[in-house]
Amino acid sequence: MERKEVVYVVSDSVGETAEFVVKAVATQFNGGQIEIRRNSYVDDIEDIEDVIMLANKDYSIIAYTIVIPALKEYLDKRAREEGILAVDLLNPLMNAFETRFNKVPHHSPGLMRKLDEEYFRKIEAIEFAVKYDDGRDPRGITKADIVLIGVSRTSKTPLSMYLAHKRFKVANVPLVPEVPPPDELFEIPRKNCIGLIISPDKLNDIRKERLKALGLGSQANYASYERILDELDYAEKIMKRVGCPIINVSNKAVEETAGLILEVLKKERSF
């Protein structure tokens, strides 16, 4: 009778990493013949004894990712006593890190999953910023962690993307005299909104450069000083009506303005 080939995947977290490694190795041996049995969230001696008992019944290997030292040592000891082959998938590399980089591991299970969650939160925030950029959909205003308002060329979009990489969901709304601001802007708490202003001279320079890049004449109304003054005046009235904090972005890098935004909002609320 052909013996069943079983690998018990044991982890003090989910066990996805260990299972992935086992499958990768199994493919080198016509892996369809290998049965993988995952044992997740192993966090005490009784859990390890259960695995040892099961592994004793089969012609098996234990492949594990256990970062809690006491549990790892116990599993190694019991596997030796029972003559079971147990393979540590993490500690050889962890030891190499510790030796070469002179760092001490946390020995805390589930950190990879936390990193994954952080990554997916960042992706979600970036997608949010793209979807609700430039006032495309006012419904985003009520869903956002931060709402940026200001006239054109006050770095609303770059700031939205920068803050999204910090995992904040950001919507931004352009303020244009000819277009009434969305009602949602006056429904959200003032602490969720930041107004961005800029000096007329700086905005005039920026808009002239923008028109030049587009191959348009710098005398267009978009860059005229009178138009800029009208827009800034209108924007400040809206910001005062909203009651939001206001930041002057003149001569500031995106990173600097983003830092100011977070500082201002920390005074209003706790992140």
mmCIF file of C-alpha atoms in Angstrom:
data_model
loop_
_atom_site.group_PDB
_atom_site.id
_atom_site.type_symbol
_atom_site.label_atom_id
_atom_site.label_comp_id
_atom_site.label_asym_id
_atom_site.label_seq_id
_atom_site.Cartn_x
_atom_site.Cartn_y
_atom_site.Cartn_z
ATOM 1 C CA MET A 1 0.000 0.000 0.000
ATOM 2 C CA GLU A 2 1.381 3.409 -0.998
ATOM 3 C CA ARG A 3 2.111 5.656 1.958
ATOM 4 C CA LYS A 4 0.307 8.987 2.158
ATOM 5 C CA GLU A 5 2.743 11.889 2.075
ATOM 6 C CA VAL A 6 1.549 14.625 4.432
ATOM 7 C CA VAL A 7 3.059 17.944 5.439
ATOM 8 C CA TYR A 8 1.653 19.589 8.540
ATOM 9 C CA VAL A 9 1.982 23.354 8.237
ATOM 10 C CA VAL A 10 2.144 24.851 11.711
ATOM 11 C CA SER A 11 2.115 28.564 12.521
ATOM 12 C CA ASP A 12 1.472 30.878 15.438
ATOM 13 C CA SER A 13 -0.242 33.150 12.891
ATOM 14 C CA VAL A 14 -2.325 32.284 9.814
ATOM 15 C CA GLY A 15 0.249 30.024 8.202
ATOM 16 C CA GLU A 16 -0.025 31.378 4.670
ATOM 17 C CA THR A 17 3.734 31.928 4.372
ATOM 18 C CA ALA A 18 4.561 28.378 5.443
ATOM 19 C CA GLU A 19 1.939 26.861 3.161
ATOM 20 C CA PHE A 20 3.220 28.892 0.204
ATOM 21 C CA VAL A 21 6.780 27.681 0.809
ATOM 22 C CA VAL A 22 5.655 24.057 1.145
ATOM 23 C CA LYS A 23 3.676 24.253 -2.092
ATOM 24 C CA ALA A 24 6.657 25.815 -3.881
ATOM 25 C CA VAL A 25 8.886 22.949 -2.740
ATOM 26 C CA ALA A 26 6.229 20.311 -3.456
ATOM 27 C CA THR A 27 6.037 21.386 -7.103
ATOM 28 C CA GLN A 28 9.632 20.177 -7.464
ATOM 29 C CA PHE A 29 8.454 16.690 -6.486
ATOM 30 C CA ASN A 30 5.251 16.420 -8.536
ATOM 31 C CA GLY A 31 3.505 18.144 -5.679
ATOM 32 C CA GLY A 32 0.056 16.790 -6.448
ATOM 33 C CA GLN A 33 0.941 13.774 -4.290
ATOM 34 C CA ILE A 34 1.585 15.901 -1.194
ATOM 35 C CA GLU A 35 -1.281 16.589 1.199
ATOM 36 C CA ILE A 36 -0.913 19.837 3.138
ATOM 37 C CA ARG A 37 -2.739 20.240 6.437
ATOM 38 C CA ARG A 38 -2.569 23.713 7.903
ATOM 39 C CA ASN A 39 -2.639 24.331 11.654
ATOM 40 C CA SER A 40 -3.049 28.055 12.300
ATOM 41 C CA TYR A 41 -2.776 30.183 15.450
ATOM 42 C CA VAL A 42 -0.839 27.593 17.427
ATOM 43 C CA ASP A 43 -0.158 29.446 20.659
ATOM 44 C CA ASP A 44 0.272 26.898 23.436
ATOM 45 C CA ILE A 45 1.771 23.497 24.230
ATOM 46 C CA GLU A 46 -1.557 21.678 23.874
ATOM 47 C CA ASP A 47 -1.817 22.848 20.250
ATOM 48 C CA ILE A 48 1.664 21.490 19.549
ATOM 49 C CA GLU A 49 0.834 18.157 21.215
ATOM 50 C CA ASP A 50 -2.210 17.860 18.932
ATOM 51 C CA VAL A 51 -0.001 18.330 15.876
ATOM 52 C CA ILE A 52 2.597 15.849 17.160
ATOM 53 C CA MET A 53 -0.119 13.249 17.720
ATOM 54 C CA LEU A 54 -1.488 13.718 14.197
ATOM 55 C CA ALA A 55 1.947 13.736 12.586
ATOM 56 C CA ASN A 56 2.784 10.452 14.335
ATOM 57 C CA LYS A 57 -0.084 8.740 12.523
ATOM 58 C CA ASP A 58 1.158 9.679 9.054
ATOM 59 C CA TYR A 59 4.395 9.455 7.140
ATOM 60 C CA SER A 60 4.751 13.182 7.497
ATOM 61 C CA ILE A 61 6.825 16.326 7.853
ATOM 62 C CA ILE A 62 6.071 19.322 10.046
ATOM 63 C CA ALA A 63 6.927 22.631 8.375
ATOM 64 C CA TYR A 64 6.523 25.531 10.734
ATOM 65 C CA THR A 65 6.726 29.294 11.098
ATOM 66 C CA ILE A 66 6.728 29.839 14.845
ATOM 67 C CA VAL A 67 8.398 32.994 16.142
ATOM 68 C CA ILE A 68 7.616 32.559 19.842
ATOM 69 C CA PRO A 69 10.873 31.028 21.175
ATOM 70 C CA ALA A 70 9.309 28.830 23.887
ATOM 71 C CA LEU A 71 6.857 27.248 21.449
ATOM 72 C CA LYS A 72 9.539 26.699 18.821
ATOM 73 C CA GLU A 73 11.828 24.999 21.339
ATOM 74 C CA TYR A 74 9.001 22.790 22.574
ATOM 75 C CA LEU A 75 8.034 21.746 19.056
ATOM 76 C CA ASP A 76 11.654 20.943 18.179
ATOM 77 C CA LYS A 77 12.031 18.902 21.376
ATOM 78 C CA ARG A 78 8.822 16.902 20.908
ATOM 79 C CA ALA A 79 9.532 16.266 17.233
ATOM 80 C CA ARG A 80 12.989 14.846 18.121
ATOM 81 C CA GLU A 81 11.469 12.657 20.834
ATOM 82 C CA GLU A 82 8.881 11.246 18.432
ATOM 83 C CA GLY A 83 11.231 10.914 15.487
ATOM 84 C CA ILE A 84 9.255 13.380 13.388
ATOM 85 C CA LEU A 85 11.036 15.533 10.846
ATOM 86 C CA ALA A 86 10.255 19.194 11.719
ATOM 87 C CA VAL A 87 11.547 21.992 9.492
ATOM 88 C CA ASP A 88 11.854 25.564 10.761
ATOM 89 C CA LEU A 89 11.131 27.878 7.810
ATOM 90 C CA LEU A 90 11.869 31.214 9.511
ATOM 91 C CA ASN A 91 14.540 31.037 12.178
ATOM 92 C CA PRO A 92 17.592 30.314 9.990
ATOM 93 C CA LEU A 93 16.919 33.523 8.063
ATOM 94 C CA MET A 94 15.977 35.414 11.240
ATOM 95 C CA ASN A 95 19.290 34.344 12.764
ATOM 96 C CA ALA A 96 21.116 35.554 9.657
ATOM 97 C CA PHE A 97 19.384 38.948 9.943
ATOM 98 C CA GLU A 98 20.259 39.156 13.625
ATOM 99 C CA THR A 99 23.914 38.257 13.016
ATOM 100 C CA ARG A 100 24.558 40.320 9.905
ATOM 101 C CA PHE A 101 22.464 43.410 10.673
ATOM 102 C CA ASN A 102 22.925 43.336 14.471
ATOM 103 C CA LYS A 103 19.193 43.625 15.090
ATOM 104 C CA VAL A 104 16.924 41.785 17.502
ATOM 105 C CA PRO A 105 13.686 40.239 16.129
ATOM 106 C CA HIS A 106 10.347 41.046 17.754
ATOM 107 C CA HIS A 107 9.329 37.387 18.095
ATOM 108 C CA SER A 108 5.749 38.552 17.608
ATOM 109 C CA PRO A 109 3.371 36.473 15.462
ATOM 110 C CA GLY A 110 1.158 38.002 12.767
ATOM 111 C CA LEU A 111 3.392 40.950 11.838
ATOM 112 C CA MET A 112 3.315 40.045 8.142
ATOM 113 C CA ARG A 113 -0.460 40.213 8.134
ATOM 114 C CA LYS A 114 -0.307 43.624 9.796
ATOM 115 C CA LEU A 115 2.062 44.799 7.068
ATOM 116 C CA ASP A 116 -0.318 43.461 4.428
ATOM 117 C CA GLU A 117 -3.210 45.306 6.053
ATOM 118 C CA GLU A 118 -1.196 48.522 6.042
ATOM 119 C CA TYR A 119 -0.382 48.005 2.357
ATOM 120 C CA PHE A 120 -4.006 47.448 1.378
ATOM 121 C CA ARG A 121 -5.116 50.477 3.389
ATOM 122 C CA LYS A 122 -2.615 52.550 1.433
ATOM 123 C CA ILE A 123 -3.896 51.192 -1.901
ATOM 124 C CA GLU A 124 -7.482 51.892 -0.841
ATOM 125 C CA ALA A 125 -6.552 55.473 0.113
ATOM 126 C CA ILE A 126 -4.777 56.050 -3.220
ATOM 127 C CA GLU A 127 -7.767 54.744 -5.168
ATOM 128 C CA PHE A 128 -10.007 57.010 -3.091
ATOM 129 C CA ALA A 129 -7.858 60.059 -3.869
ATOM 130 C CA VAL A 130 -8.006 59.319 -7.598
ATOM 131 C CA LYS A 131 -11.761 58.747 -7.564
ATOM 132 C CA TYR A 132 -12.563 61.927 -5.648
ATOM 133 C CA ASP A 133 -9.953 64.199 -7.185
ATOM 134 C CA ASP A 134 -10.864 67.706 -8.350
ATOM 135 C CA GLY A 135 -14.465 67.523 -7.132
ATOM 136 C CA ARG A 136 -15.408 64.745 -9.563
ATOM 137 C CA ASP A 137 -17.902 63.197 -7.173
ATOM 138 C CA PRO A 138 -19.092 65.261 -4.189
ATOM 139 C CA ARG A 139 -20.166 62.080 -2.390
ATOM 140 C CA GLY A 140 -16.520 61.550 -1.531
ATOM 141 C CA ILE A 141 -16.566 64.630 0.689
ATOM 142 C CA THR A 142 -18.607 62.880 3.369
ATOM 143 C CA LYS A 143 -16.471 59.721 3.178
ATOM 144 C CA ALA A 144 -13.059 61.400 3.314
ATOM 145 C CA ASP A 145 -10.694 61.622 6.260
ATOM 146 C CA ILE A 146 -9.476 64.956 4.900
ATOM 147 C CA VAL A 147 -11.079 67.355 2.419
ATOM 148 C CA LEU A 148 -8.865 69.931 0.707
ATOM 149 C CA ILE A 149 -10.396 73.042 -0.834
ATOM 150 C CA GLY A 150 -8.785 75.856 -2.771
ATOM 151 C CA VAL A 151 -8.471 77.552 -6.137
ATOM 152 C CA SER A 152 -6.749 75.898 -9.086
ATOM 153 C CA ARG A 153 -2.965 75.316 -8.730
ATOM 154 C CA THR A 154 -2.800 75.207 -4.950
ATOM 155 C CA SER A 155 -1.379 71.648 -5.022
ATOM 156 C CA LYS A 156 -4.636 69.948 -4.053
ATOM 157 C CA THR A 157 -4.030 66.858 -6.188
ATOM 158 C CA PRO A 158 -0.342 66.318 -5.243
ATOM 159 C CA LEU A 159 -1.261 66.785 -1.587
ATOM 160 C CA SER A 160 -4.134 64.311 -1.894
ATOM 161 C CA MET A 161 -1.802 61.676 -3.325
ATOM 162 C CA TYR A 162 0.928 62.357 -0.780
ATOM 163 C CA LEU A 163 -1.508 62.027 2.116
ATOM 164 C CA ALA A 164 -3.026 58.916 0.509
ATOM 165 C CA HIS A 165 0.402 57.286 0.752
ATOM 166 C CA LYS A 166 0.118 58.022 4.484
ATOM 167 C CA ARG A 167 -3.164 56.038 4.351
ATOM 168 C CA PHE A 168 -5.532 59.006 4.639
ATOM 169 C CA LYS A 169 -8.568 59.087 2.378
ATOM 170 C CA VAL A 170 -8.513 62.538 0.807
ATOM 171 C CA ALA A 171 -11.016 64.310 -1.424
ATOM 172 C CA ASN A 172 -10.270 67.693 -2.944
ATOM 173 C CA VAL A 173 -12.630 70.337 -4.277
ATOM 174 C CA PRO A 174 -11.711 73.264 -6.546
ATOM 175 C CA LEU A 175 -13.283 76.592 -5.637
ATOM 176 C CA VAL A 176 -14.392 78.494 -8.735
ATOM 177 C CA PRO A 177 -16.602 81.619 -8.566
ATOM 178 C CA GLU A 178 -18.815 80.400 -11.416
ATOM 179 C CA VAL A 179 -19.463 77.004 -9.810
ATOM 180 C CA PRO A 180 -21.341 76.794 -6.495
ATOM 181 C CA PRO A 181 -19.513 74.584 -3.977
ATOM 182 C CA PRO A 182 -21.180 71.220 -3.283
ATOM 183 C CA ASP A 183 -23.667 71.132 -0.416
ATOM 184 C CA GLU A 184 -21.703 68.297 1.179
ATOM 185 C CA LEU A 185 -18.889 70.746 1.958
ATOM 186 C CA PHE A 186 -21.110 72.461 4.523
ATOM 187 C CA GLU A 187 -22.382 69.210 6.024
ATOM 188 C CA ILE A 188 -19.079 67.750 7.198
ATOM 189 C CA PRO A 189 -17.372 68.665 10.491
ATOM 190 C CA ARG A 190 -14.998 71.630 10.101
ATOM 191 C CA LYS A 191 -12.212 69.453 11.502
ATOM 192 C CA ASN A 192 -12.364 67.322 8.334
ATOM 193 C CA CYS A 193 -11.574 70.200 5.996
ATOM 194 C CA ILE A 194 -8.497 72.264 5.167
ATOM 195 C CA GLY A 195 -8.485 75.413 3.055
ATOM 196 C CA LEU A 196 -5.448 76.081 0.863
ATOM 197 C CA ILE A 197 -4.548 79.653 -0.070
ATOM 198 C CA ILE A 198 -1.609 81.137 -1.973
ATOM 199 C CA SER A 199 -0.206 84.607 -2.629
ATOM 200 C CA PRO A 200 -1.516 86.281 -5.820
ATOM 201 C CA ASP A 201 2.003 86.808 -7.185
ATOM 202 C CA LYS A 202 2.967 83.169 -6.697
ATOM 203 C CA LEU A 203 -0.267 81.934 -8.233
ATOM 204 C CA ASN A 204 0.183 84.275 -11.173
ATOM 205 C CA ASP A 205 3.653 82.839 -11.832
ATOM 206 C CA ILE A 206 2.439 79.249 -11.513
ATOM 207 C CA ARG A 207 -0.487 79.765 -13.858
ATOM 208 C CA LYS A 208 1.639 81.500 -16.460
ATOM 209 C CA GLU A 209 4.014 78.533 -16.446
ATOM 210 C CA ARG A 210 1.066 76.180 -16.707
ATOM 211 C CA LEU A 211 -0.295 78.015 -19.746
ATOM 212 C CA LYS A 212 3.156 78.005 -21.327
ATOM 213 C CA ALA A 213 3.396 74.238 -20.831
ATOM 214 C CA LEU A 214 0.052 73.857 -22.576
ATOM 215 C CA GLY A 215 1.198 76.029 -25.455
ATOM 216 C CA LEU A 216 -1.233 78.823 -24.599
ATOM 217 C CA GLY A 217 -0.618 82.546 -24.249
ATOM 218 C CA SER A 218 0.160 83.861 -20.755
ATOM 219 C CA GLN A 219 -2.408 86.640 -21.205
ATOM 220 C CA ALA A 220 -5.339 84.225 -20.898
ATOM 221 C CA ASN A 221 -7.911 85.137 -18.267
ATOM 222 C CA TYR A 222 -6.825 82.099 -16.200
ATOM 223 C CA ALA A 223 -3.541 83.849 -15.359
ATOM 224 C CA SER A 224 -4.740 87.433 -15.217
ATOM 225 C CA TYR A 225 -4.083 89.208 -11.948
ATOM 226 C CA GLU A 226 -7.636 90.494 -11.666
ATOM 227 C CA ARG A 227 -9.046 87.005 -12.166
ATOM 228 C CA ILE A 228 -6.698 85.569 -9.564
ATOM 229 C CA LEU A 229 -7.706 88.193 -6.986
ATOM 230 C CA ASP A 230 -11.381 87.444 -7.624
ATOM 231 C CA GLU A 231 -10.821 83.702 -7.206
ATOM 232 C CA LEU A 232 -8.808 84.065 -4.007
ATOM 233 C CA ASP A 233 -11.370 86.409 -2.530
ATOM 234 C CA TYR A 234 -14.173 83.997 -3.398
ATOM 235 C CA ALA A 235 -12.249 81.017 -2.002
ATOM 236 C CA GLU A 236 -11.557 82.725 1.317
ATOM 237 C CA LYS A 237 -15.248 83.557 1.711
ATOM 238 C CA ILE A 238 -16.142 79.897 1.193
ATOM 239 C CA MET A 239 -13.460 78.782 3.649
ATOM 240 C CA LYS A 240 -14.753 81.181 6.283
ATOM 241 C CA ARG A 241 -18.274 79.915 5.677
ATOM 242 C CA VAL A 242 -17.068 76.321 6.129
ATOM 243 C CA GLY A 243 -15.083 77.419 9.192
ATOM 244 C CA CYS A 244 -12.091 75.279 8.318
ATOM 245 C CA PRO A 245 -8.413 75.874 9.140
ATOM 246 C CA ILE A 246 -6.505 77.652 6.360
ATOM 247 C CA ILE A 247 -2.914 77.002 5.245
ATOM 248 C CA ASN A 248 -0.882 79.226 2.941
ATOM 249 C CA VAL A 249 0.958 76.996 0.444
ATOM 250 C CA SER A 250 3.075 79.771 -1.108
ATOM 251 C CA ASN A 251 6.679 78.620 -1.606
ATOM 252 C CA LYS A 252 6.064 75.361 0.270
ATOM 253 C CA ALA A 253 6.938 71.878 -0.940
ATOM 254 C CA VAL A 254 4.158 69.292 -0.930
ATOM 255 C CA GLU A 255 5.836 67.413 1.937
ATOM 256 C CA GLU A 256 6.010 70.573 4.043
ATOM 257 C CA THR A 257 2.374 71.465 3.425
ATOM 258 C CA ALA A 258 1.274 67.897 4.169
ATOM 259 C CA GLY A 259 3.117 68.061 7.482
ATOM 260 C CA LEU A 260 1.368 71.319 8.333
ATOM 261 C CA ILE A 261 -2.012 69.831 7.404
ATOM 262 C CA LEU A 262 -1.481 66.911 9.769
ATOM 263 C CA GLU A 263 -0.262 69.210 12.540
ATOM 264 C CA VAL A 264 -3.303 71.465 12.180
ATOM 265 C CA LEU A 265 -5.709 68.541 12.162
ATOM 266 C CA LYS A 266 -4.061 66.966 15.217
ATOM 267 C CA LYS A 267 -5.172 70.027 17.151
ATOM 268 C CA GLU A 268 -8.714 69.440 15.979
ATOM 269 C CA ARG A 269 -8.921 65.694 16.430
ATOM 270 C CA SER A 270 -6.920 62.571 17.242
ATOM 271 C CA PHE A 271 -5.713 60.371 14.377
#
